[in-house]
PDB file of C-alpha atoms in Angstrom:
ATOM      1  CA  GLU Y   1      -4.810   7.463  -1.957  1.00  0.00           C
ATOM      2  CA  PRO Y   2      -3.597   4.262  -3.700  1.00  0.00           C
ATOM      3  CA  GLU Y   3      -4.935   0.939  -2.446  1.00  0.00           C
ATOM      4  CA  VAL Y   4      -2.039  -1.227  -0.502  1.00  0.00           C
ATOM      5  CA  THR Y   5      -1.727  -4.684  -1.924  1.00  0.00           C
ATOM      6  CA  GLN Y   6      -0.612  -7.839   0.252  1.00  0.00           C
ATOM      7  CA  THR Y   7       0.140 -11.907  -1.577  1.00  0.00           C
ATOM      8  CA  PRO Y   8      -1.319 -13.572  -0.655  1.00  0.00           C
ATOM      9  CA  SER Y   9      -4.335 -12.987   2.159  1.00  0.00           C
ATOM     10  CA  HIS Y  10      -3.974 -16.382   3.327  1.00  0.00           C
ATOM     11  CA  GLN Y  11      -0.661 -18.515   3.504  1.00  0.00           C
ATOM     12  CA  VAL Y  12      -1.023 -22.035   5.498  1.00  0.00           C
ATOM     13  CA  THR Y  13       2.228 -23.870   5.857  1.00  0.00           C
ATOM     14  CA  GLN Y  14       4.347 -26.130   8.075  1.00  0.00           C
ATOM     15  CA  MET Y  15       6.148 -25.686  11.589  1.00  0.00           C
ATOM     16  CA  GLY Y  16       9.498 -25.133  10.623  1.00  0.00           C
ATOM     17  CA  GLN Y  17       9.311 -24.175   6.980  1.00  0.00           C
ATOM     18  CA  GLU Y  18      10.073 -20.763   5.765  1.00  0.00           C
ATOM     19  CA  VAL Y  19       7.269 -17.880   4.621  1.00  0.00           C
ATOM     20  CA  ILE Y  20       7.411 -14.881   2.454  1.00  0.00           C
ATOM     21  CA  LEU Y  21       5.049 -12.376   2.911  1.00  0.00           C
ATOM     22  CA  ARG Y  22       4.718  -9.739   0.476  1.00  0.00           C
ATOM     23  CA  CYS Y  23       3.290  -6.070   0.110  1.00  0.00           C
ATOM     24  CA  VAL Y  24       3.284  -4.154  -3.421  1.00  0.00           C
ATOM     25  CA  PRO Y  25       4.821  -0.618  -3.446  1.00  0.00           C
ATOM     26  CA  ILE Y  26       3.677   2.681  -4.648  1.00  0.00           C
ATOM     27  CA  SER Y  27       6.511   4.083  -6.005  1.00  0.00           C
ATOM     28  CA  ASN Y  28       5.990   7.450  -4.183  1.00  0.00           C
ATOM     29  CA  HIS Y  29       6.024   6.252  -0.526  1.00  0.00           C
ATOM     30  CA  LEU Y  30       9.131   5.833   1.566  1.00  0.00           C
ATOM     31  CA  TYR Y  31       8.120   4.450   4.201  1.00  0.00           C
ATOM     32  CA  PHE Y  32       7.288   0.723   5.213  1.00  0.00           C
ATOM     33  CA  TYR Y  33       6.098  -0.992   7.814  1.00  0.00           C
ATOM     34  CA  TRP Y  34       4.766  -4.318   8.918  1.00  0.00           C
ATOM     35  CA  TYR Y  35       2.682  -5.402  11.928  1.00  0.00           C
ATOM     36  CA  ARG Y  36       1.346  -8.496  13.219  1.00  0.00           C
ATOM     37  CA  GLN Y  37      -2.016  -8.935  15.205  1.00  0.00           C
ATOM     38  CA  ILE Y  38      -2.464 -12.231  16.982  1.00  0.00           C
ATOM     39  CA  LEU Y  39      -5.864 -13.320  16.778  1.00  0.00           C
ATOM     40  CA  GLY Y  40      -7.797 -11.797  20.081  1.00  0.00           C
ATOM     41  CA  GLN Y  41      -4.581  -9.023  20.943  1.00  0.00           C
ATOM     42  CA  LYS Y  42      -3.751  -5.866  19.531  1.00  0.00           C
ATOM     43  CA  VAL Y  43      -1.789  -5.015  16.239  1.00  0.00           C
ATOM     44  CA  GLU Y  44       1.778  -4.953  17.298  1.00  0.00           C
ATOM     45  CA  PHE Y  45       4.437  -3.138  15.517  1.00  0.00           C
ATOM     46  CA  LEU Y  46       7.417  -5.522  14.252  1.00  0.00           C
ATOM     47  CA  VAL Y  47       9.882  -3.110  11.617  1.00  0.00           C
ATOM     48  CA  SER Y  48       9.798  -0.232   9.788  1.00  0.00           C
ATOM     49  CA  PHE Y  49      12.145   0.570   6.847  1.00  0.00           C
ATOM     50  CA  TYR Y  50      13.287   3.800   5.230  1.00  0.00           C
ATOM     51  CA  ASN Y  51      16.154   3.551   2.314  1.00  0.00           C
ATOM     52  CA  ASN Y  52      16.155   0.643   1.675  1.00  0.00           C
ATOM     53  CA  GLU Y  53      17.468  -0.602   5.096  1.00  0.00           C
ATOM     54  CA  ILE Y  54      15.719  -1.125   8.749  1.00  0.00           C
ATOM     55  CA  SER Y  55      15.040   1.787  10.736  1.00  0.00           C
ATOM     56  CA  GLU Y  56      13.872   0.902  13.539  1.00  0.00           C
ATOM     57  CA  LYS Y  57      12.497  -2.553  14.999  1.00  0.00           C
ATOM     58  CA  SER Y  58      10.657  -4.071  17.643  1.00  0.00           C
ATOM     59  CA  GLU Y  59      11.664  -6.658  20.299  1.00  0.00           C
ATOM     60  CA  ILE Y  60       9.600  -9.489  18.052  1.00  0.00           C
ATOM     61  CA  PHE Y  61      11.461  -9.114  15.134  1.00  0.00           C
ATOM     62  CA  ASP Y  62      14.162 -11.403  16.063  1.00  0.00           C
ATOM     63  CA  ASP Y  63      16.735 -13.559  13.665  1.00  0.00           C
ATOM     64  CA  GLN Y  64      14.331 -15.073  12.271  1.00  0.00           C
ATOM     65  CA  PHE Y  65      12.658 -12.566  10.695  1.00  0.00           C
ATOM     66  CA  SER Y  66      13.955 -10.021   7.383  1.00  0.00           C
ATOM     67  CA  VAL Y  67      12.975  -7.482   5.265  1.00  0.00           C
ATOM     68  CA  GLU Y  68      13.556  -6.097   1.591  1.00  0.00           C
ATOM     69  CA  ARG Y  69      13.106  -4.185  -1.136  1.00  0.00           C
ATOM     70  CA  PRO Y  70      15.214  -5.629  -3.130  1.00  0.00           C
ATOM     71  CA  ASP Y  71      16.011  -3.475  -6.568  1.00  0.00           C
ATOM     72  CA  GLY Y  72      12.057  -1.987  -5.524  1.00  0.00           C
ATOM     73  CA  SER Y  73      10.204  -4.139  -6.319  1.00  0.00           C
ATOM     74  CA  ASN Y  74       7.723  -6.045  -3.397  1.00  0.00           C
ATOM     75  CA  PHE Y  75       8.191  -5.187  -0.276  1.00  0.00           C
ATOM     76  CA  THR Y  76       8.697  -8.562   2.145  1.00  0.00           C
ATOM     77  CA  LEU Y  77       8.804 -10.198   5.258  1.00  0.00           C
ATOM     78  CA  LYS Y  78      10.430 -13.304   5.712  1.00  0.00           C
ATOM     79  CA  ILE Y  79      10.723 -15.330   8.802  1.00  0.00           C
ATOM     80  CA  ARG Y  80      12.989 -18.360   8.167  1.00  0.00           C
ATOM     81  CA  SER Y  81      11.507 -21.181   9.918  1.00  0.00           C
ATOM     82  CA  THR Y  82       7.977 -20.973  11.068  1.00  0.00           C
ATOM     83  CA  LYS Y  83       7.072 -21.548  14.513  1.00  0.00           C
ATOM     84  CA  LEU Y  84       3.174 -21.946  16.304  1.00  0.00           C
ATOM     85  CA  GLU Y  85       3.471 -18.298  17.923  1.00  0.00           C
ATOM     86  CA  ASP Y  86       4.003 -17.623  14.478  1.00  0.00           C
ATOM     87  CA  SER Y  87       0.048 -17.490  13.239  1.00  0.00           C
ATOM     88  CA  ALA Y  88      -0.889 -14.112  13.001  1.00  0.00           C
ATOM     89  CA  MET Y  89      -2.465 -11.748  10.426  1.00  0.00           C
ATOM     90  CA  TYR Y  90       0.793  -9.650   9.095  1.00  0.00           C
ATOM     91  CA  PHE Y  91      -0.386  -6.007   7.658  1.00  0.00           C
ATOM     92  CA  CYS Y  92       1.490  -3.903   5.800  1.00  0.00           C
ATOM     93  CA  ALA Y  93       1.808  -0.165   6.058  1.00  0.00           C
ATOM     94  CA  ARG Y  94       3.454   2.709   4.031  1.00  0.00           C
ATOM     95  CA  SER Y  95       3.412   6.192   4.307  1.00  0.00           C
ATOM     96  CA  THR Y  96       4.987   8.932   2.758  1.00  0.00           C
ATOM     97  CA  GLY Y  97       6.981  10.860   5.224  1.00  0.00           C
ATOM     98  CA  SER Y  98       8.127   9.704   8.947  1.00  0.00           C
ATOM     99  CA  ASN Y  99       5.183  12.042  10.421  1.00  0.00           C
ATOM    100  CA  GLN Y 100       2.710  10.864   7.773  1.00  0.00           C
ATOM    101  CA  PRO Y 101      -0.602   8.963   7.938  1.00  0.00           C
ATOM    102  CA  GLN Y 102       0.487   5.099   7.479  1.00  0.00           C
ATOM    103  CA  HIS Y 103      -2.103   3.398   4.858  1.00  0.00           C
ATOM    104  CA  PHE Y 104      -2.688  -0.525   5.570  1.00  0.00           C
ATOM    105  CA  GLY Y 105      -3.257  -3.329   3.267  1.00  0.00           C
ATOM    106  CA  ASP Y 106      -5.679  -5.960   4.152  1.00  0.00           C
ATOM    107  CA  GLY Y 107      -3.114  -8.037   5.419  1.00  0.00           C
ATOM    108  CA  THR Y 108      -1.820 -11.749   5.249  1.00  0.00           C
ATOM    109  CA  ARG Y 109      -3.100 -14.346   6.991  1.00  0.00           C
ATOM    110  CA  LEU Y 110      -0.638 -16.272   8.332  1.00  0.00           C
ATOM    111  CA  SER Y 111      -1.706 -19.991   9.723  1.00  0.00           C
ATOM    112  CA  ILE Y 112       0.608 -22.437  11.179  1.00  0.00           C
ATOM    113  CA  LEU Y 113       0.906 -25.935  11.681  1.00  0.00           C
TER     114      LEU Y 113
ATOM    115  CA  GLY U   1       7.025   3.757  27.248  1.00  0.00           C
ATOM    116  CA  ASN U   2       4.104   4.499  24.501  1.00  0.00           C
ATOM    117  CA  SER U   3       1.093   3.097  25.738  1.00  0.00           C
ATOM    118  CA  VAL U   4      -2.500   3.316  24.374  1.00  0.00           C
ATOM    119  CA  THR U   5      -5.864   2.079  26.480  1.00  0.00           C
ATOM    120  CA  GLN U   6      -9.328   1.981  25.168  1.00  0.00           C
ATOM    121  CA  MET U   7     -11.970   0.483  26.990  1.00  0.00           C
ATOM    122  CA  GLU U   8     -13.256  -2.363  26.683  1.00  0.00           C
ATOM    123  CA  GLY U   9     -15.833  -4.230  24.280  1.00  0.00           C
ATOM    124  CA  PRO U  10     -17.466  -5.114  22.755  1.00  0.00           C
ATOM    125  CA  VAL U  11     -19.944  -2.111  22.301  1.00  0.00           C
ATOM    126  CA  THR U  12     -23.366  -2.993  21.248  1.00  0.00           C
ATOM    127  CA  LEU U  13     -25.879   0.288  19.695  1.00  0.00           C
ATOM    128  CA  SER U  14     -28.744   0.384  17.743  1.00  0.00           C
ATOM    129  CA  GLU U  15     -28.633   1.925  14.933  1.00  0.00           C
ATOM    130  CA  GLU U  16     -29.654   6.285  15.445  1.00  0.00           C
ATOM    131  CA  ALA U  17     -27.950   6.011  18.868  1.00  0.00           C
ATOM    132  CA  PHE U  18     -25.243   7.772  20.400  1.00  0.00           C
ATOM    133  CA  LEU U  19     -20.946   6.371  20.213  1.00  0.00           C
ATOM    134  CA  THR U  20     -18.252   7.177  22.511  1.00  0.00           C
ATOM    135  CA  ILE U  21     -15.461   4.755  22.007  1.00  0.00           C
ATOM    136  CA  ASN U  22     -12.723   5.941  25.243  1.00  0.00           C
ATOM    137  CA  CYS U  23      -9.169   6.045  24.254  1.00  0.00           C
ATOM    138  CA  THR U  24      -6.398   7.333  26.857  1.00  0.00           C
ATOM    139  CA  TYR U  25      -2.371   7.447  26.401  1.00  0.00           C
ATOM    140  CA  THR U  26       1.006   7.255  27.694  1.00  0.00           C
ATOM    141  CA  ALA U  27       3.901   9.273  25.691  1.00  0.00           C
ATOM    142  CA  THR U  28       7.027  12.479  26.578  1.00  0.00           C
ATOM    143  CA  GLY U  29       6.309  14.835  24.414  1.00  0.00           C
ATOM    144  CA  TYR U  30       3.334  15.285  21.690  1.00  0.00           C
ATOM    145  CA  PRO U  31       2.497  12.023  19.858  1.00  0.00           C
ATOM    146  CA  SER U  32      -0.009  12.463  16.646  1.00  0.00           C
ATOM    147  CA  LEU U  33      -2.982  10.561  17.631  1.00  0.00           C
ATOM    148  CA  PHE U  34      -5.069   8.481  14.946  1.00  0.00           C
ATOM    149  CA  TRP U  35      -8.303   6.190  14.781  1.00  0.00           C
ATOM    150  CA  TYR U  36      -8.005   3.272  12.326  1.00  0.00           C
ATOM    151  CA  VAL U  37     -11.436   0.946  11.568  1.00  0.00           C
ATOM    152  CA  GLN U  38     -11.334  -2.217  10.798  1.00  0.00           C
ATOM    153  CA  TYR U  39     -13.991  -3.285   8.785  1.00  0.00           C
ATOM    154  CA  PRO U  40     -14.786  -7.646   8.739  1.00  0.00           C
ATOM    155  CA  GLY U  41     -12.179  -8.957   6.465  1.00  0.00           C
ATOM    156  CA  GLU U  42     -10.733  -6.019   5.794  1.00  0.00           C
ATOM    157  CA  GLY U  43      -7.230  -4.177   6.189  1.00  0.00           C
ATOM    158  CA  LEU U  44      -6.839  -1.059   8.631  1.00  0.00           C
ATOM    159  CA  GLN U  45      -8.137   2.196   7.497  1.00  0.00           C
ATOM    160  CA  LEU U  46      -7.181   5.371   8.862  1.00  0.00           C
ATOM    161  CA  LEU U  47     -10.551   7.032  10.095  1.00  0.00           C
ATOM    162  CA  LEU U  48      -8.896  10.432  11.206  1.00  0.00           C
ATOM    163  CA  LYS U  49      -6.397  11.969  12.984  1.00  0.00           C
ATOM    164  CA  ALA U  50      -4.998  14.650  15.381  1.00  0.00           C
ATOM    165  CA  THR U  51      -1.615  16.059  15.221  1.00  0.00           C
ATOM    166  CA  LYS U  52      -1.193  18.809  17.758  1.00  0.00           C
ATOM    167  CA  ALA U  53      -3.183  19.516  21.029  1.00  0.00           C
ATOM    168  CA  ASP U  54      -6.486  20.447  20.715  1.00  0.00           C
ATOM    169  CA  ASP U  55      -6.749  19.797  17.490  1.00  0.00           C
ATOM    170  CA  LYS U  56     -10.203  17.422  16.033  1.00  0.00           C
ATOM    171  CA  GLY U  57     -10.457  15.308  13.582  1.00  0.00           C
ATOM    172  CA  SER U  58     -13.358  14.132  11.778  1.00  0.00           C
ATOM    173  CA  ASN U  59     -14.178  12.023   8.877  1.00  0.00           C
ATOM    174  CA  LYS U  60     -17.565  10.156   7.897  1.00  0.00           C
ATOM    175  CA  GLY U  61     -19.995  11.644  11.339  1.00  0.00           C
ATOM    176  CA  PHE U  62     -16.985  10.892  13.227  1.00  0.00           C
ATOM    177  CA  GLU U  63     -14.906  13.424  15.818  1.00  0.00           C
ATOM    178  CA  ALA U  64     -12.112  13.740  18.052  1.00  0.00           C
ATOM    179  CA  THR U  65     -10.224  15.695  20.228  1.00  0.00           C
ATOM    180  CA  TYR U  66      -6.867  15.564  20.488  1.00  0.00           C
ATOM    181  CA  ARG U  67      -7.085  16.581  24.467  1.00  0.00           C
ATOM    182  CA  LYS U  68      -3.546  16.832  26.012  1.00  0.00           C
ATOM    183  CA  GLU U  69      -4.188  17.625  29.391  1.00  0.00           C
ATOM    184  CA  THR U  70      -6.222  14.556  30.359  1.00  0.00           C
ATOM    185  CA  THR U  71      -4.059  12.989  27.297  1.00  0.00           C
ATOM    186  CA  SER U  72      -7.134  11.299  25.854  1.00  0.00           C
ATOM    187  CA  PHE U  73      -8.615  10.877  22.096  1.00  0.00           C
ATOM    188  CA  HIS U  74     -12.199  10.057  22.217  1.00  0.00           C
ATOM    189  CA  LEU U  75     -14.332   8.947  19.317  1.00  0.00           C
ATOM    190  CA  GLU U  76     -17.468  10.098  19.064  1.00  0.00           C
ATOM    191  CA  LYS U  77     -20.254   9.879  16.673  1.00  0.00           C
ATOM    192  CA  GLY U  78     -23.886  11.382  16.576  1.00  0.00           C
ATOM    193  CA  SER U  79     -26.233   8.760  15.355  1.00  0.00           C
ATOM    194  CA  VAL U  80     -24.398   5.436  14.414  1.00  0.00           C
ATOM    195  CA  GLN U  81     -25.633   3.131  11.308  1.00  0.00           C
ATOM    196  CA  VAL U  82     -25.165  -0.784  10.456  1.00  0.00           C
ATOM    197  CA  SER U  83     -22.615  -0.118   8.083  1.00  0.00           C
ATOM    198  CA  ASP U  84     -20.462   1.515  11.105  1.00  0.00           C
ATOM    199  CA  SER U  85     -20.311  -1.863  12.737  1.00  0.00           C
ATOM    200  CA  ALA U  86     -16.298  -3.108  12.438  1.00  0.00           C
ATOM    201  CA  VAL U  87     -13.388  -2.869  15.460  1.00  0.00           C
ATOM    202  CA  TYR U  88     -12.076   0.290  15.613  1.00  0.00           C
ATOM    203  CA  PHE U  89      -8.423   1.217  17.479  1.00  0.00           C
ATOM    204  CA  CYS U  90      -7.017   3.998  18.599  1.00  0.00           C
ATOM    205  CA  ALA U  91      -2.878   4.749  18.094  1.00  0.00           C
ATOM    206  CA  LEU U  92      -0.523   7.292  18.587  1.00  0.00           C
ATOM    207  CA  SER U  93       2.904   7.587  16.869  1.00  0.00           C
ATOM    208  CA  HIS U  94       5.729   9.691  17.926  1.00  0.00           C
ATOM    209  CA  LEU U  95       9.089  10.838  16.796  1.00  0.00           C
ATOM    210  CA  ALA U  96      10.956  10.965  19.757  1.00  0.00           C
ATOM    211  CA  GLY U  97      13.430  13.124  18.704  1.00  0.00           C
ATOM    212  CA  GLY U  98      13.934  11.780  15.184  1.00  0.00           C
ATOM    213  CA  THR U  99      14.764   8.686  16.022  1.00  0.00           C
ATOM    214  CA  SER U 100      11.692   7.007  16.051  1.00  0.00           C
ATOM    215  CA  TYR U 101      10.313   6.185  11.927  1.00  0.00           C
ATOM    216  CA  GLY U 102       6.418   6.450  12.836  1.00  0.00           C
ATOM    217  CA  LYS U 103       5.950   3.678  14.314  1.00  0.00           C
ATOM    218  CA  LEU U 104       2.396   3.101  15.554  1.00  0.00           C
ATOM    219  CA  THR U 105       1.633   1.608  19.196  1.00  0.00           C
ATOM    220  CA  PHE U 106      -2.529   0.177  18.746  1.00  0.00           C
ATOM    221  CA  GLY U 107      -4.512   0.019  21.738  1.00  0.00           C
ATOM    222  CA  GLN U 108      -6.761  -3.084  21.815  1.00  0.00           C
ATOM    223  CA  GLY U 109      -9.118  -2.618  18.957  1.00  0.00           C
ATOM    224  CA  THR U 110     -12.875  -2.244  20.296  1.00  0.00           C
ATOM    225  CA  ILE U 111     -15.485  -3.741  18.669  1.00  0.00           C
ATOM    226  CA  LEU U 112     -18.669  -2.276  17.491  1.00  0.00           C
ATOM    227  CA  THR U 113     -21.939  -3.971  16.662  1.00  0.00           C
ATOM    228  CA  VAL U 114     -24.681  -1.604  14.953  1.00  0.00           C
ATOM    229  CA  HIS U 115     -28.326  -3.186  15.527  1.00  0.00           C
ATOM    230  CA  PRO U 116     -31.194  -1.770  12.572  1.00  0.00           C
TER     231      PRO U 116
END
Protein backbone atom coordinates (compact mmCIF):
# COMPACT_ATOMS: atom_id res chain seq x y z
CA GLU A 1 0.00 0.00 0.00
CA PRO A 2 1.44 3.41 -0.92
CA GLU A 3 2.62 5.58 1.89
CA VAL A 4 0.40 8.43 3.00
CA THR A 5 2.31 11.71 3.11
CA GLN A 6 1.38 14.65 5.30
CA THR A 7 2.89 18.11 5.36
CA PRO A 8 4.22 19.81 7.36
CA SER A 9 5.49 17.35 9.92
CA HIS A 10 5.46 20.06 12.59
CA GLN A 11 3.65 23.40 12.62
CA VAL A 12 4.07 26.05 15.28
CA THR A 13 1.51 28.85 15.16
CA GLN A 14 0.38 31.75 17.27
CA MET A 15 -3.10 31.49 18.77
CA GLY A 16 -5.71 33.05 16.49
CA GLN A 17 -3.79 32.33 13.29
CA GLU A 18 -5.02 30.13 10.48
CA VAL A 19 -3.30 26.84 9.70
CA ILE A 20 -3.61 24.48 6.77
CA LEU A 21 -2.55 20.87 7.07
CA ARG A 22 -2.04 18.85 3.90
CA CYS A 23 -2.35 15.22 2.86
CA VAL A 24 -0.97 13.99 -0.46
CA PRO A 25 -3.58 12.05 -2.46
CA ILE A 26 -3.41 8.70 -4.18
CA SER A 27 -5.64 8.48 -7.22
CA ASN A 28 -7.48 5.29 -6.29
CA HIS A 29 -8.34 6.45 -2.80
CA LEU A 30 -11.87 7.73 -2.57
CA TYR A 31 -12.39 8.13 1.13
CA PHE A 32 -10.42 10.59 3.26
CA TYR A 33 -10.43 11.15 6.98
CA TRP A 34 -8.90 13.46 9.53
CA TYR A 35 -8.23 12.40 13.10
CA ARG A 36 -6.46 14.13 15.92
CA GLN A 37 -4.64 12.94 19.01
CA ILE A 38 -4.18 15.34 21.88
CA LEU A 39 -1.09 14.40 23.88
CA GLY A 40 -1.85 11.49 26.18
CA GLN A 41 -5.40 11.03 24.90
CA LYS A 42 -7.25 8.85 22.41
CA VAL A 43 -7.14 9.23 18.66
CA GLU A 44 -10.39 11.04 17.82
CA PHE A 45 -12.32 11.16 14.56
CA LEU A 46 -12.83 14.63 13.11
CA VAL A 47 -14.31 14.27 9.64
CA SER A 48 -14.72 11.99 6.65
CA PHE A 49 -14.75 13.18 3.06
CA TYR A 50 -16.12 11.35 0.04
CA ASN A 51 -16.94 12.44 -3.47
CA ASN A 52 -15.64 15.92 -2.74
CA GLU A 53 -17.90 16.60 0.17
CA ILE A 54 -18.08 15.98 3.89
CA SER A 55 -19.83 12.69 4.58
CA GLU A 56 -19.63 12.67 8.36
CA LYS A 57 -18.18 14.89 11.07
CA SER A 58 -17.80 14.76 14.81
CA GLU A 59 -18.86 17.32 17.39
CA ILE A 60 -15.23 18.44 17.52
CA PHE A 61 -15.41 19.58 13.90
CA ASP A 62 -17.02 22.96 14.48
CA ASP A 63 -17.15 26.06 12.30
CA GLN A 64 -13.46 26.73 12.86
CA PHE A 65 -12.59 23.64 10.81
CA SER A 66 -12.96 23.01 7.11
CA VAL A 67 -11.72 20.44 4.61
CA GLU A 68 -11.37 20.44 0.88
CA ARG A 69 -9.75 18.68 -2.00
CA PRO A 70 -9.68 21.27 -4.74
CA ASP A 71 -9.28 19.86 -8.26
CA GLY A 72 -8.01 16.50 -7.01
CA SER A 73 -4.99 18.08 -5.39
CA ASN A 74 -3.97 17.81 -1.77
CA PHE A 75 -6.61 16.99 0.80
CA THR A 76 -6.45 19.78 3.34
CA LEU A 77 -7.66 20.55 6.83
CA LYS A 78 -7.94 24.22 7.69
CA ILE A 79 -8.34 25.67 11.15
CA ARG A 80 -9.40 29.29 10.79
CA SER A 81 -8.55 30.76 14.17
CA THR A 82 -6.48 28.40 16.24
CA LYS A 83 -6.90 27.97 19.98
CA LEU A 84 -4.51 26.55 22.51
CA GLU A 85 -6.61 23.40 22.77
CA ASP A 86 -6.08 22.71 19.06
CA SER A 87 -2.54 21.62 19.88
CA ALA A 88 -2.39 17.94 18.88
CA MET A 89 -1.17 15.45 16.32
CA TYR A 90 -3.40 15.51 13.25
CA PHE A 91 -3.56 12.38 11.15
CA CYS A 92 -4.86 12.03 7.62
CA ALA A 93 -6.18 8.62 6.61
CA ARG A 94 -7.33 7.27 3.30
CA SER A 95 -9.02 4.15 2.02
CA THR A 96 -10.32 2.70 -1.20
CA GLY A 97 -13.74 2.01 0.29
CA SER A 98 -15.79 2.82 3.39
CA ASN A 99 -15.44 -0.76 4.60
CA GLN A 100 -11.76 -1.04 3.71
CA PRO A 101 -8.86 -0.53 6.11
CA GLN A 102 -7.68 3.02 6.54
CA HIS A 103 -4.07 3.90 5.97
CA PHE A 104 -2.59 6.72 7.97
CA GLY A 105 0.08 9.31 7.42
CA ASP A 106 2.81 10.07 9.93
CA GLY A 107 0.83 13.04 11.15
CA THR A 108 1.37 16.74 11.63
CA ARG A 109 2.24 17.95 15.09
CA LEU A 110 0.43 21.25 15.60
CA SER A 111 1.65 23.44 18.44
CA ILE A 112 -0.34 26.56 19.29
CA LEU A 113 1.47 29.20 21.33
CA GLY B 1 -22.59 5.01 20.78
CA ASN B 2 -19.60 2.93 19.81
CA SER B 3 -16.69 2.63 22.21
CA VAL B 4 -13.47 0.68 22.63
CA THR B 5 -11.73 -0.08 25.91
CA GLN B 6 -8.15 -1.30 26.13
CA MET B 7 -6.22 -2.59 29.07
CA GLU B 8 -4.31 0.01 31.00
CA GLY B 9 -0.65 0.36 30.23
CA PRO B 10 2.18 0.65 30.08
CA VAL B 11 3.13 -2.97 29.58
CA THR B 12 6.77 -3.92 30.10
CA LEU B 13 8.04 -7.33 29.03
CA SER B 14 11.30 -9.13 28.50
CA GLU B 15 12.21 -10.33 25.04
CA GLU B 16 10.54 -13.64 24.08
CA ALA B 17 7.76 -13.19 26.64
CA PHE B 18 4.10 -13.80 25.78
CA LEU B 19 2.01 -10.71 25.10
CA THR B 20 -1.68 -10.12 25.62
CA ILE B 21 -3.32 -6.73 25.27
CA ASN B 22 -7.01 -6.82 26.08
CA CYS B 23 -9.58 -4.99 24.01
CA THR B 24 -13.34 -4.95 24.44
CA TYR B 25 -15.88 -2.98 22.50
CA THR B 26 -19.42 -1.70 22.61
CA ALA B 27 -21.32 -1.38 19.37
CA THR B 28 -24.63 -2.23 17.80
CA GLY B 29 -24.59 -4.59 14.89
CA TYR B 30 -21.41 -6.03 13.45
CA PRO B 31 -18.39 -3.75 13.44
CA SER B 32 -15.08 -4.49 11.81
CA LEU B 33 -12.22 -4.62 14.29
CA PHE B 34 -8.63 -3.51 13.89
CA TRP B 35 -5.33 -3.27 15.67
CA TYR B 36 -3.08 -0.38 14.74
CA VAL B 37 0.51 0.10 15.88
CA GLN B 38 2.38 3.37 16.29
CA TYR B 39 6.16 3.15 16.43
CA PRO B 40 8.06 6.07 17.98
CA GLY B 41 7.92 9.13 15.75
CA GLU B 42 5.70 7.47 13.16
CA GLY B 43 2.04 7.36 12.19
CA LEU B 44 -0.52 4.65 12.74
CA GLN B 45 0.05 1.43 10.84
CA LEU B 46 -2.57 -1.23 10.34
CA LEU B 47 -1.39 -4.37 12.11
CA LEU B 48 -4.33 -6.70 11.56
CA LYS B 49 -8.08 -6.79 11.08
CA ALA B 50 -11.16 -8.98 11.39
CA THR B 51 -14.48 -8.25 9.77
CA LYS B 52 -16.85 -10.83 11.25
CA ALA B 53 -17.36 -13.01 14.29
CA ASP B 54 -14.75 -15.77 14.82
CA ASP B 55 -12.41 -14.26 12.22
CA LYS B 56 -8.77 -14.33 13.25
CA GLY B 57 -6.55 -11.53 12.06
CA SER B 58 -2.82 -12.16 12.01
CA ASN B 59 0.35 -10.37 10.96
CA LYS B 60 4.01 -10.36 12.01
CA GLY B 61 3.35 -13.01 14.65
CA PHE B 62 0.48 -11.04 16.20
CA GLU B 63 -3.02 -12.52 16.33
CA ALA B 64 -6.45 -11.40 17.44
CA THR B 65 -9.78 -13.24 17.24
CA TYR B 66 -13.13 -11.47 16.87
CA ARG B 67 -15.25 -12.76 19.75
CA LYS B 68 -18.80 -11.55 19.46
CA GLU B 69 -20.02 -13.39 22.56
CA THR B 70 -17.54 -11.54 24.76
CA THR B 71 -17.31 -8.42 22.53
CA SER B 72 -13.54 -8.74 22.60
CA PHE B 73 -10.58 -8.57 20.23
CA HIS B 74 -7.53 -9.29 22.36
CA LEU B 75 -4.09 -8.95 20.78
CA GLU B 76 -1.58 -11.74 21.38
CA LYS B 77 1.96 -12.61 20.40
CA GLY B 78 3.80 -15.68 21.52
CA SER B 79 7.31 -14.21 21.68
CA VAL B 80 7.84 -10.46 21.63
CA GLN B 81 10.95 -8.72 20.38
CA VAL B 82 12.55 -5.41 21.29
CA SER B 83 11.40 -4.09 17.91
CA ASP B 84 7.77 -4.62 18.97
CA SER B 85 8.06 -1.71 21.40
CA ALA B 86 5.34 0.70 20.32
CA VAL B 87 1.86 1.95 21.15
CA TYR B 88 -0.95 -0.42 20.18
CA PHE B 89 -4.46 0.80 19.40
CA CYS B 90 -7.60 -1.26 19.14
CA ALA B 91 -10.25 0.26 16.89
CA LEU B 92 -13.65 -0.48 15.39
CA SER B 93 -15.35 0.65 12.23
CA HIS B 94 -19.06 0.42 11.90
CA LEU B 95 -21.20 0.80 8.83
CA ALA B 96 -24.51 1.66 10.42
CA GLY B 97 -27.05 1.10 7.68
CA GLY B 98 -24.66 2.60 5.20
CA THR B 99 -24.84 6.01 6.79
CA SER B 100 -21.43 5.79 8.40
CA TYR B 101 -18.50 6.23 6.10
CA GLY B 102 -16.21 3.96 8.02
CA LYS B 103 -15.00 6.28 10.75
CA LEU B 104 -12.81 4.56 13.29
CA THR B 105 -13.40 4.62 17.03
CA PHE B 106 -10.14 4.02 18.92
CA GLY B 107 -9.21 2.72 22.30
CA GLN B 108 -6.88 4.77 24.44
CA GLY B 109 -3.76 2.92 23.31
CA THR B 110 -1.41 0.66 25.23
CA ILE B 111 2.30 1.41 25.45
CA LEU B 112 4.43 -1.72 25.12
CA THR B 113 8.09 -1.72 26.06
CA VAL B 114 10.18 -4.83 25.45
CA HIS B 115 13.57 -5.11 27.14
CA PRO B 116 16.42 -7.34 25.88
